[in-house]
GROMACS .gro file of C-alpha atoms in nm:
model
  416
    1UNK     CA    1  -4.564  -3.859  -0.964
    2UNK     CA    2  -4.520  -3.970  -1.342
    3UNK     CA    3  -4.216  -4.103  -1.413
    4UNK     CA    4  -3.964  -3.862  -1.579
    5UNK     CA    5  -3.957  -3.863  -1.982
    6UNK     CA    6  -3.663  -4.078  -2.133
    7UNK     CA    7  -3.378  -3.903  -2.255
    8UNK     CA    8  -3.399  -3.776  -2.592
    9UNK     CA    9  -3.184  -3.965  -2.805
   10UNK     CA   10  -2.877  -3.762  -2.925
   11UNK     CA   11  -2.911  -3.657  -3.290
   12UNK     CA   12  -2.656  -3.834  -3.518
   13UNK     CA   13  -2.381  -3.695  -3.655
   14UNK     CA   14  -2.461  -3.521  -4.006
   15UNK     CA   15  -2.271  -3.736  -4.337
   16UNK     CA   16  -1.966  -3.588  -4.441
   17UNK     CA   17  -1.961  -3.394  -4.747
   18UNK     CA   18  -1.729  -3.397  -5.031
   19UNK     CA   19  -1.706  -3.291  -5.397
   20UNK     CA   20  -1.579  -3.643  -5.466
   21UNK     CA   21  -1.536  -3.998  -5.300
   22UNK     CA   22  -1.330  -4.321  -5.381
   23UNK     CA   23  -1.393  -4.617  -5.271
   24UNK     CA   24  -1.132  -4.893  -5.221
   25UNK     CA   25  -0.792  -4.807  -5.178
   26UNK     CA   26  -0.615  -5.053  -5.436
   27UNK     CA   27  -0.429  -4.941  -5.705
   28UNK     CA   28  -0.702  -4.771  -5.884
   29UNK     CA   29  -0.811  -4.591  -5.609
   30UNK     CA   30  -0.444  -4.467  -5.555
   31UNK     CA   31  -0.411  -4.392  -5.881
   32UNK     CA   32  -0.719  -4.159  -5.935
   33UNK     CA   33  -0.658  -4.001  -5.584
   34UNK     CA   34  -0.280  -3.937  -5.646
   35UNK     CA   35  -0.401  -3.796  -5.992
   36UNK     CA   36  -0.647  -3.534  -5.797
   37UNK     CA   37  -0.401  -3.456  -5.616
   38UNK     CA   38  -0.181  -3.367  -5.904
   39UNK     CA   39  -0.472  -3.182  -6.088
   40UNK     CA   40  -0.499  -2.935  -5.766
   41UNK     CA   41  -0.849  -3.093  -5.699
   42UNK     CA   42  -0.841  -3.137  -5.269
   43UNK     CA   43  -1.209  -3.167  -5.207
   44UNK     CA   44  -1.210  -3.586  -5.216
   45UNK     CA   45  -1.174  -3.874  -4.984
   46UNK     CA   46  -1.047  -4.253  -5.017
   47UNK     CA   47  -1.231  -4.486  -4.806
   48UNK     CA   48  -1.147  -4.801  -4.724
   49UNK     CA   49  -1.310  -5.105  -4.545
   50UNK     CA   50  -1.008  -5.193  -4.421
   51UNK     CA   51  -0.753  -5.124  -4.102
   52UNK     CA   52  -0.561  -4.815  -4.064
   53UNK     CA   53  -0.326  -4.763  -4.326
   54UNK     CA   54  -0.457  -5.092  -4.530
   55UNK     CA   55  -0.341  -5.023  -4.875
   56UNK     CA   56  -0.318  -5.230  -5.168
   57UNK     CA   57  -0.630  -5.372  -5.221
   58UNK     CA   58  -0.617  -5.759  -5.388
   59UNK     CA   59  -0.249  -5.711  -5.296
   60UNK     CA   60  -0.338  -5.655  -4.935
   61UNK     CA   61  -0.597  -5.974  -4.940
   62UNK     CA   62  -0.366  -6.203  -5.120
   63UNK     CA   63  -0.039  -6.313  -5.018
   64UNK     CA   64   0.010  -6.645  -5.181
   65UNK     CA   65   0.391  -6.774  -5.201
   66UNK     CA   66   0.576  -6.611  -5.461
   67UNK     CA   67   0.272  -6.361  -5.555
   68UNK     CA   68   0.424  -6.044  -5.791
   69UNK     CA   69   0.261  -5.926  -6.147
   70UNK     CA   70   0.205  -6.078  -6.437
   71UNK     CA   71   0.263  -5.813  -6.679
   72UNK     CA   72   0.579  -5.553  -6.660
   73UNK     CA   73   0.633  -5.308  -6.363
   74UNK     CA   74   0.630  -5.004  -6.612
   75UNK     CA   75   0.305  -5.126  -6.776
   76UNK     CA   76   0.163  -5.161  -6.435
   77UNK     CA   77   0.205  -4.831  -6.267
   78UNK     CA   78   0.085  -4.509  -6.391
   79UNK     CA   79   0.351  -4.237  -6.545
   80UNK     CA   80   0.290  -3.959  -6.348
   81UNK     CA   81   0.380  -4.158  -6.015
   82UNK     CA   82   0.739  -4.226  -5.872
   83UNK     CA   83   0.944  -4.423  -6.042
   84UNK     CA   84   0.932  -4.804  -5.818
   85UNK     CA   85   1.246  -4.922  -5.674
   86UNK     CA   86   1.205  -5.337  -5.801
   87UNK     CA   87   1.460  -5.551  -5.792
   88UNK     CA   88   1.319  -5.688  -6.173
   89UNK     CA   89   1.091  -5.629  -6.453
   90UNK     CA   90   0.821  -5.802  -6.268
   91UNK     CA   91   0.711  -5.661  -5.901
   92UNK     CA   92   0.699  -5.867  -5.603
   93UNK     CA   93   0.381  -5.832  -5.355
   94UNK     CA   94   0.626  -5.651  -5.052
   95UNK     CA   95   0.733  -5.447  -5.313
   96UNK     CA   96   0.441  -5.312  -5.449
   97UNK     CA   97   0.316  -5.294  -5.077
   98UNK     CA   98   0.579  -5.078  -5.018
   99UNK     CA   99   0.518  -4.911  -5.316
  100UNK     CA  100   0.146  -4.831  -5.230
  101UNK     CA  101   0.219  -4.727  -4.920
  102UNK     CA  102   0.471  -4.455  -5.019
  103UNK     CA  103   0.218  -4.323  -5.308
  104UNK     CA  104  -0.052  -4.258  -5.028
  105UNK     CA  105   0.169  -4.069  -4.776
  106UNK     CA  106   0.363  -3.875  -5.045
  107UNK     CA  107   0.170  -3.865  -5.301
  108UNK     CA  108  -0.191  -3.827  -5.192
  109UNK     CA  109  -0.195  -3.767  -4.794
  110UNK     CA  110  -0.240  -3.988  -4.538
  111UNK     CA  111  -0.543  -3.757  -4.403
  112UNK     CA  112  -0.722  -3.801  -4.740
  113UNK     CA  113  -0.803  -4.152  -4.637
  114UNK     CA  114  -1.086  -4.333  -4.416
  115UNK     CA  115  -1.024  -4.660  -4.268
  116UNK     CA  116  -1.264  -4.898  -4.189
  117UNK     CA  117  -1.560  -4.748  -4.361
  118UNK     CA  118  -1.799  -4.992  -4.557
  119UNK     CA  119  -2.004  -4.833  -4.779
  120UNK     CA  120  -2.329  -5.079  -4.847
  121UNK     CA  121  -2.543  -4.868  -5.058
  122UNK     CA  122  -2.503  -4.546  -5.313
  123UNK     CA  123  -2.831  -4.353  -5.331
  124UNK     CA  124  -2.829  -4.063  -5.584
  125UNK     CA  125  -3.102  -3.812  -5.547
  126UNK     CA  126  -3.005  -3.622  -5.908
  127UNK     CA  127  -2.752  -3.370  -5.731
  128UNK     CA  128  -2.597  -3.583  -5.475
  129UNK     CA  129  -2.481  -3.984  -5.370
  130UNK     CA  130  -2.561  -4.057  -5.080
  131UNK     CA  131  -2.332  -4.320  -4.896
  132UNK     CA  132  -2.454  -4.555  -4.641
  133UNK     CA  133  -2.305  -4.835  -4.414
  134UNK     CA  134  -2.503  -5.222  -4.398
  135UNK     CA  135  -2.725  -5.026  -4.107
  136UNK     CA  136  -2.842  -4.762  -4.350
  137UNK     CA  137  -2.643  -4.509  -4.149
  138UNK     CA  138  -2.569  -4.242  -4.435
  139UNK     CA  139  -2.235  -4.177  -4.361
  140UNK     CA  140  -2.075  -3.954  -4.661
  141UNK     CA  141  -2.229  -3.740  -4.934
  142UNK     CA  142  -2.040  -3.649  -5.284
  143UNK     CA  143  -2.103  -3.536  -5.598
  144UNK     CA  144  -1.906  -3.789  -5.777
  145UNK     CA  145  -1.850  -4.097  -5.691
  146UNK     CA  146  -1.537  -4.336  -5.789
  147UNK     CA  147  -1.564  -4.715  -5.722
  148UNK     CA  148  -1.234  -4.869  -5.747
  149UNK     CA  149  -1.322  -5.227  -5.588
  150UNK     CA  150  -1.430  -5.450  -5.866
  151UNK     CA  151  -1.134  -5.574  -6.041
  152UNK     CA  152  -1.036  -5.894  -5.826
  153UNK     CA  153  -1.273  -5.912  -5.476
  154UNK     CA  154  -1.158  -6.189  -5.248
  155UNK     CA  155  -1.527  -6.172  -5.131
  156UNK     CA  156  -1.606  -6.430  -5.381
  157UNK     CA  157  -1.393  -6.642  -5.450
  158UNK     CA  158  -1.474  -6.943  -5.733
  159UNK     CA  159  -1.490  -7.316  -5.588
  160UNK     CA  160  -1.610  -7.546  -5.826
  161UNK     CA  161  -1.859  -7.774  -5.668
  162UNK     CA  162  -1.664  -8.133  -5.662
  163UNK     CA  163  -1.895  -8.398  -5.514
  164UNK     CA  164  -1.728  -8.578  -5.194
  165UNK     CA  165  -1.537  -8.292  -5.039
  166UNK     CA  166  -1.607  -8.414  -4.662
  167UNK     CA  167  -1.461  -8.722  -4.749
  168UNK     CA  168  -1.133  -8.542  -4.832
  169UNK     CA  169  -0.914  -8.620  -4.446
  170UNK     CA  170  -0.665  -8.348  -4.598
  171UNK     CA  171  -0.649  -7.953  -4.645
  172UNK     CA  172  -0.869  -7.804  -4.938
  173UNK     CA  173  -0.753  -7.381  -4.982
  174UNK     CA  174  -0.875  -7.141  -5.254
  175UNK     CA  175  -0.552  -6.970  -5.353
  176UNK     CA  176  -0.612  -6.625  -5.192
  177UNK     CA  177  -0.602  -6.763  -4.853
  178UNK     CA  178  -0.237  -6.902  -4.854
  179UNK     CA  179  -0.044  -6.715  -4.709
  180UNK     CA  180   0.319  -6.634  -4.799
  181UNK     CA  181   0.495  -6.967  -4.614
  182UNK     CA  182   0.557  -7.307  -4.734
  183UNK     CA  183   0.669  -7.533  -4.462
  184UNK     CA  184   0.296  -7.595  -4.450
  185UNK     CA  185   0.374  -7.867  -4.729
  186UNK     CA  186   0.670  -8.002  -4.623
  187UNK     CA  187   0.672  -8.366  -4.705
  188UNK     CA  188   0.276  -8.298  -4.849
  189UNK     CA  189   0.167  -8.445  -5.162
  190UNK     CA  190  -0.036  -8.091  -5.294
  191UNK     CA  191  -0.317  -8.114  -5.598
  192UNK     CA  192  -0.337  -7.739  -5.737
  193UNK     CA  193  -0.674  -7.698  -5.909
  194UNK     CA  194  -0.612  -7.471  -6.203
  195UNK     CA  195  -0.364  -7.334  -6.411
  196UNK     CA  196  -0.350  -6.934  -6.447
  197UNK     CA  197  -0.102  -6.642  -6.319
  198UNK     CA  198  -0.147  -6.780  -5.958
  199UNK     CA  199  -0.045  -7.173  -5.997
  200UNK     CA  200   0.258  -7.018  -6.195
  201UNK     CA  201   0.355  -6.856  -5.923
  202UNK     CA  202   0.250  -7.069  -5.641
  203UNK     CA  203   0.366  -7.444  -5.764
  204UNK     CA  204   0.718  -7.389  -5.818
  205UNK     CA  205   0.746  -7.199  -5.444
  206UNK     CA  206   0.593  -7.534  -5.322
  207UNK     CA  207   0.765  -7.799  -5.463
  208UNK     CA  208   1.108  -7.790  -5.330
  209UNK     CA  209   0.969  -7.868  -4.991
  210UNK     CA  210   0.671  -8.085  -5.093
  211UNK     CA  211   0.636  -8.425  -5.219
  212UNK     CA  212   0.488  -8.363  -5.467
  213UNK     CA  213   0.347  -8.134  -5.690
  214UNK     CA  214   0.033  -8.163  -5.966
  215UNK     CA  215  -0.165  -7.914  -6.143
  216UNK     CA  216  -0.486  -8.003  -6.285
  217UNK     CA  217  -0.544  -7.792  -6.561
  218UNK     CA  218  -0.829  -7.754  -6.796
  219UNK     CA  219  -0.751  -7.511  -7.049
  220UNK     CA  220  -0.326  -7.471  -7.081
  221UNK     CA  221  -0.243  -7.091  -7.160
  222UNK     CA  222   0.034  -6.937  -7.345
  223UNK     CA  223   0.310  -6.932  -7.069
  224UNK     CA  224   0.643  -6.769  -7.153
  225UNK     CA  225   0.926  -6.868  -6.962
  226UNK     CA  226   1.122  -6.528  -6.865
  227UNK     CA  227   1.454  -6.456  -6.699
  228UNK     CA  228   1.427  -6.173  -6.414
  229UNK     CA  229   1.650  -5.877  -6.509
  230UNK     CA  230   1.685  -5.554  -6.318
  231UNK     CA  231   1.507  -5.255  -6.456
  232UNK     CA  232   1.707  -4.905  -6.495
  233UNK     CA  233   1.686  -4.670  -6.196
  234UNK     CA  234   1.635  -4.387  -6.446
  235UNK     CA  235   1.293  -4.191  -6.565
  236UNK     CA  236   1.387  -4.167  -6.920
  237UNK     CA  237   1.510  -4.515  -6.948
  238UNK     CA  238   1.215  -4.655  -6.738
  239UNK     CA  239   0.934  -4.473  -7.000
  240UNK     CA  240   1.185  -4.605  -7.304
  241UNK     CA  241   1.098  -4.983  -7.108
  242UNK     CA  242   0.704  -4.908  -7.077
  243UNK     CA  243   0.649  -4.769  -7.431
  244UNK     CA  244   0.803  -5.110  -7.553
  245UNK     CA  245   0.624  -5.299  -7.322
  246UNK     CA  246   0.282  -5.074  -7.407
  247UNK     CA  247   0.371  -5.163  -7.773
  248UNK     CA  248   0.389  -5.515  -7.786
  249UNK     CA  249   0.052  -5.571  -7.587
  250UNK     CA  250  -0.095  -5.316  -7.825
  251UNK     CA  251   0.025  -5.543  -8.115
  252UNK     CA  252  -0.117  -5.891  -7.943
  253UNK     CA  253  -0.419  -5.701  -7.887
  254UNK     CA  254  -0.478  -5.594  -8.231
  255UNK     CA  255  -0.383  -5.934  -8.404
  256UNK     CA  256  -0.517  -6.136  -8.114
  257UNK     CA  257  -0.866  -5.855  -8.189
  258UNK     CA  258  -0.885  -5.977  -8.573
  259UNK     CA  259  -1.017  -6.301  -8.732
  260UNK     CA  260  -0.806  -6.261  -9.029
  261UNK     CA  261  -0.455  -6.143  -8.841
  262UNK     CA  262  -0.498  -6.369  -8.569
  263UNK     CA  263  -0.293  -6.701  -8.725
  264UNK     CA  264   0.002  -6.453  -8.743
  265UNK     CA  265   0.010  -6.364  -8.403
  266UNK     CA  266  -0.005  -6.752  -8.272
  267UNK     CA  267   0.253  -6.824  -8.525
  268UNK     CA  268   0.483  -6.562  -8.462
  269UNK     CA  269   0.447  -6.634  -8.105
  270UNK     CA  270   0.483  -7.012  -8.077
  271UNK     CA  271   0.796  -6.984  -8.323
  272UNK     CA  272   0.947  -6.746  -8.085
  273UNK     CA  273   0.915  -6.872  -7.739
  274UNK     CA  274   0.812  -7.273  -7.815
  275UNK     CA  275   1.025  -7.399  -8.075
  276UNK     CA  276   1.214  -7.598  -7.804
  277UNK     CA  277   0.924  -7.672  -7.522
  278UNK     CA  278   0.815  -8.004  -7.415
  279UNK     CA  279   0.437  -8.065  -7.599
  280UNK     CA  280   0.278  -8.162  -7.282
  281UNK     CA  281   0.346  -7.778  -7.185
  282UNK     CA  282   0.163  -7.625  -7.517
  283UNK     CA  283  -0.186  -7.496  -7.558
  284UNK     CA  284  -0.308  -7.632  -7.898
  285UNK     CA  285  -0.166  -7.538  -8.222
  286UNK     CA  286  -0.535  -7.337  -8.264
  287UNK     CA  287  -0.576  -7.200  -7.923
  288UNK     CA  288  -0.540  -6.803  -7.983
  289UNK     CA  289  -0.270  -6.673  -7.770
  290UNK     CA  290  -0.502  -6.469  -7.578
  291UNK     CA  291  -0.775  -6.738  -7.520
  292UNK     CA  292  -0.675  -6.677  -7.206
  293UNK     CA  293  -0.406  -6.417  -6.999
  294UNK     CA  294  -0.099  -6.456  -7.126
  295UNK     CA  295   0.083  -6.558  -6.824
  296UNK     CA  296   0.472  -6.511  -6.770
  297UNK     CA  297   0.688  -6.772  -6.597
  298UNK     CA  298   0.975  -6.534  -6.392
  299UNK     CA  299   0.956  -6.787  -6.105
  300UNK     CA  300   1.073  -7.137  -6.259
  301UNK     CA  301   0.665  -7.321  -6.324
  302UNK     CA  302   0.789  -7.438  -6.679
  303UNK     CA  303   1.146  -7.559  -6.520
  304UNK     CA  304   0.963  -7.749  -6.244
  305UNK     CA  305   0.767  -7.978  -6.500
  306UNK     CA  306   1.100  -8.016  -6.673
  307UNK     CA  307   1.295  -8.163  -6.365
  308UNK     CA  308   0.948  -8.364  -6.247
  309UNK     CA  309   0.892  -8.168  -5.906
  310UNK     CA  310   0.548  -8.058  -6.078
  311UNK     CA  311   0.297  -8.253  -6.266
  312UNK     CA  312   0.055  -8.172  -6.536
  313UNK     CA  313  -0.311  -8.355  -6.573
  314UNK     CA  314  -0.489  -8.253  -6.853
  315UNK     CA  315  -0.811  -8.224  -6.701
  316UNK     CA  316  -1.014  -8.162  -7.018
  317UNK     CA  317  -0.975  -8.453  -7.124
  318UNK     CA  318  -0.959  -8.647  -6.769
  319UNK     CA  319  -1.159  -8.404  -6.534
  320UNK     CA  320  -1.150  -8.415  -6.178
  321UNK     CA  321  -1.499  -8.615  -6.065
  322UNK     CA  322  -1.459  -8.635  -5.697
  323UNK     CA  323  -1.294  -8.616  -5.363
  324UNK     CA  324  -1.153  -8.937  -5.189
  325UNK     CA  325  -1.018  -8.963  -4.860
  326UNK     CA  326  -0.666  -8.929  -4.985
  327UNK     CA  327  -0.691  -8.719  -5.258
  328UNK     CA  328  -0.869  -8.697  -5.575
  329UNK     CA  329  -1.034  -8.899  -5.815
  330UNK     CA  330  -1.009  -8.879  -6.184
  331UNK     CA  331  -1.309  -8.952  -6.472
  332UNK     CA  332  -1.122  -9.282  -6.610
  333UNK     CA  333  -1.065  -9.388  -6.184
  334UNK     CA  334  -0.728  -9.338  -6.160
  335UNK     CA  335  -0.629  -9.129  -5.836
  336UNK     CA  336  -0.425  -8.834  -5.800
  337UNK     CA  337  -0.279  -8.851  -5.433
  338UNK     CA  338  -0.328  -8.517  -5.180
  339UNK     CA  339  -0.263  -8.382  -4.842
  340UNK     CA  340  -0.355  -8.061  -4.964
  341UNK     CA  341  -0.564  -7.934  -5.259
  342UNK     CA  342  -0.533  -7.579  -5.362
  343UNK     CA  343  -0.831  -7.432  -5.601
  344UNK     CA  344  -0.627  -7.173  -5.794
  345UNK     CA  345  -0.962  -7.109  -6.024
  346UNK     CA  346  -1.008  -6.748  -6.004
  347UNK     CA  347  -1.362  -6.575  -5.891
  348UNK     CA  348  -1.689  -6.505  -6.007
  349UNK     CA  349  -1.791  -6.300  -6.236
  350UNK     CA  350  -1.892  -5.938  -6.071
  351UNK     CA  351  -2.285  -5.860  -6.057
  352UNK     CA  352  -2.596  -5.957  -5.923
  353UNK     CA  353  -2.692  -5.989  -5.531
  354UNK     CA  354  -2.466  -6.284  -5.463
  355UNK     CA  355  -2.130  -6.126  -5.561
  356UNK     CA  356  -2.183  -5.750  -5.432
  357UNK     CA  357  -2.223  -5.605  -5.141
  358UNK     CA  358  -2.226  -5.280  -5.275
  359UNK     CA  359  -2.580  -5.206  -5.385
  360UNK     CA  360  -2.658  -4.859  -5.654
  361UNK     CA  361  -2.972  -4.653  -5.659
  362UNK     CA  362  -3.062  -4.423  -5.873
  363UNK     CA  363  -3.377  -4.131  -5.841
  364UNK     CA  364  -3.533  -4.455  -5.674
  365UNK     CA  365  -3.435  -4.726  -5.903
  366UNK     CA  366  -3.224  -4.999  -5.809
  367UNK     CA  367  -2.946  -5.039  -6.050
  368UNK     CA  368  -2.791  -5.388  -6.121
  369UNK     CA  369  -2.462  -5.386  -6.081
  370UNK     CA  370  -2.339  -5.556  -6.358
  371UNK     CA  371  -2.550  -5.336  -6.598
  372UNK     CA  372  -2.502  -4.978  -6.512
  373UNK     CA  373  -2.187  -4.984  -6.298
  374UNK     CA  374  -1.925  -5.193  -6.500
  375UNK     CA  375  -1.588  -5.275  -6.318
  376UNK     CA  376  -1.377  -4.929  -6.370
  377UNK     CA  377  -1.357  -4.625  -6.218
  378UNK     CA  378  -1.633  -4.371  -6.291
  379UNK     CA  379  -1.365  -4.130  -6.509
  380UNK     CA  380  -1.282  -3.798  -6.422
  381UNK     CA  381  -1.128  -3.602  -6.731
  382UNK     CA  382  -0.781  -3.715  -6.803
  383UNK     CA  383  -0.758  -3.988  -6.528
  384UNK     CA  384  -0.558  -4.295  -6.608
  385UNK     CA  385  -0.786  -4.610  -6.611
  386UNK     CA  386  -0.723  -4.943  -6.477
  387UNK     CA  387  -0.952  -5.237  -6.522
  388UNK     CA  388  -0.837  -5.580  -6.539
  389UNK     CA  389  -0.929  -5.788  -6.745
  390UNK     CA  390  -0.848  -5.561  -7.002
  391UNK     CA  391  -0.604  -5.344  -6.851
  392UNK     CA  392  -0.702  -4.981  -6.951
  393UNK     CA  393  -0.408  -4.769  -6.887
  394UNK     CA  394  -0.253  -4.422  -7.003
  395UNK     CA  395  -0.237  -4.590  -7.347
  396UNK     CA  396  -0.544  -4.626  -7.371
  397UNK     CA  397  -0.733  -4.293  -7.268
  398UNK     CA  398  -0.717  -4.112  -7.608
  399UNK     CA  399  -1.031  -4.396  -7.632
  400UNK     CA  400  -1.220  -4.297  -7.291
  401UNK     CA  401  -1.183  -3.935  -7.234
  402UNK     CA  402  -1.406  -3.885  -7.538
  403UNK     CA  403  -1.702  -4.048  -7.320
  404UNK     CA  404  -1.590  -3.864  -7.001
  405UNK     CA  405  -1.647  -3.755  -6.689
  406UNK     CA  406  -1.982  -3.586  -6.673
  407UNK     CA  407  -2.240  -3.807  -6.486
  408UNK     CA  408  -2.559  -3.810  -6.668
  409UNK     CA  409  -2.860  -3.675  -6.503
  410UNK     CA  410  -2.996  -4.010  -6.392
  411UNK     CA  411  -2.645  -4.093  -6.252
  412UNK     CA  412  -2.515  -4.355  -6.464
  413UNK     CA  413  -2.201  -4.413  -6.519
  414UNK     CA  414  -2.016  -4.322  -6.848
  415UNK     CA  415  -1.968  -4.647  -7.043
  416UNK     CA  416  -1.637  -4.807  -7.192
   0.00000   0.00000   0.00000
């Protein structure tokens, strides 16, 4: 007799459908979920890539020593949340972990959220996006759809291309995969690549138990040496805090945004903080003050060069040109001795193939993403914003709920 037929293979599971999915569970993605939640809208979900309960987005992925903000707690967090408990104006990573964590079960519902769902491509048909995983599975369907994953990916990471590297005997690290201990460097002499918000943070927690510590530096930003102070436990007093805070970035914005006003603001600004500081520590005299982030010193990176247990190279005008086996070596030949070199030099630049893995299509087109899909949330009315760099917050709406919310018929997404 014939052999019997195979089994028919069991249908797959029909894609969930929802009014309205976000993707990425950092703090934008807690933010707009808490703020449908607020609105009385229940029909959404928050998925997430990672492991149950895996809030926090680039908080969750980087854990660097000493990591916190670099702008004010009330600046950071949206109004219409909790008020933080932080032990100062500036939040530390386990406290804004804690923070996130308490926002999703309180605030938004721990059953509003699906872990370890990777979402590889958006399809929308005209009515519908279609959400499918790297095997083309389509796993979720909604009619709006909210990326929240493009402000800082540890995906892609930047590491400038130094020639020699395998001759390098010691450690070489980009900064988001230190983790928060430092008796690694005990007794190490450590090279930190780089000097943004991260070395700030990271050099002074290394150098009381390393050797040595330099930072190689290309372009020197405005850092502003800040004492930690606790912040009132109070709403009133807490939105008194975050409408000064709001104000003064508003001001360096607008000066720092004008060819004529700008002077002022670099004046005003090196008179106030720099009158007394060491020149080696200075950007130049004509270096706007927002050339780069303005980065605040909370954690002692400006007291460190002053008692010599960190080092500055100006690598602008003495670059970096290669790995040696014991450290690295310097465009006039001099040497700058490592055990460990740290690249604290940010990441690329979202869009294109190579730094997405989130791919957009549109009644058949592909979309690109850094065309179409810039690196905010797709707005629903009234929905604080947060996009970094700039930060777009509550401040800022009045500017973006004019464009809102309604997708356009071909799906794209509602420009800035």
């Amino acid at each position: 007799p014939p052999p019997p037929p195979p089994p028919a293979a069991a249908a797959a599971d029909p894609p969930l459908s929802v009014d309205i999915v976000i993707i990425g569970a950092g703090l934008s993605g807690l933010t707009a979920a808490a703020y449908l939640k607020k609105e009385g809208i229940e029909s959404f979900l928050v998925v997430d890539e990672g492991g149950q309960g895996a809030v926090g987005g680039t908080w969750r992925d980087h854990a660097f020593p000493n990591a916190g903000t670099d702008t004010e707690v009330p600046t950071y967090y949206p109004s219409f949340l909790p008020t933080p408990e932080t032990s100062s104006q500036y939040g530390k990573r386990d406290e804004i972990m804690s923070y996130f964590k308490r926002v999703a079960k309180e605030q938004i519902g721990e059953h509003k959220f699906l872990w370890g769902v990777s979402v590889a491509s958006a399809k929308f048909d005209g009515s519908w996006w279609a959400l499918s995983d790297a095997s083309g599975t389509t796993t979720l369907r909604c009619r709006f759809l909210m990326p929240a994953i493009y402000s800082i990916s540890c995906k892609w990471p930047h590491l400038p291309a130094i020639p020699n590297r395998d001759l390098f005997a010691g450690d070489v690290q980009h900064s988001m995969h230190l983790g928060p201990q430092v008796e690694r460097f005990r007794g190490q002499h450590v090279a930190i690549i780089g000097c943004g918000a991260s070395t700030i943070q990271i050099a002074p927690a290394i150098a009381p138990v390393a050797a040595s510590v330099t930072v190689l530096r290309r372009t020197m930003p405005y850092i502003i040496e800040q004492a930690s102070a606790p912040m009132p436990k109070g709403r009133l007093a807490w939105a008194f805090w975050r409408l000064a805070y709001e104000l003064r970035n508003d001001l360096y914005t607008m000066f720092d945004g004008s060819r004529r006003l700008e002077w002022l603001l670099r004046q005003w600004v090196r008179l106030c903080f720099f009158r007394k500081r060491e020149a080696h520590t200075l950007p130049p005299a004509s270096q706007p003050v927002q050339c780069t982030r303005r980065c605040y010193d909370y954690c002692g990176f400006i007291e460190g060069i002053r008692r010599g247990t960190i080092s500055l190279v100006d690598a602008s005008v003495n670059a970096v040109s290669s790995f040696s086996a014991s450290g690295l070596v310097l465009r006039d030949g001099s040497e700058v001795r490592a055990d460990s070199v740290i690249f604290a030099t940010g990441y690329k630049t979202i869009g294109g193939d190579d730094t997405t893995d989130l791919h957009y299509e549109v009644l058949g087109e592909k979309v690109p993403v850094s065309d179409r899909v810039p690196n905010l949330l797709m707005p629903i009315a009234g929905c604080p914003i947060y996009c970094t760099p700039p930060r777009r917050t509550e401040d800022s709406a009045c500017s973006i709920l004019p464009q809102r919310a309604t997708p356009q018929r071909d799906g794209r997404i509602v420009r800035r």
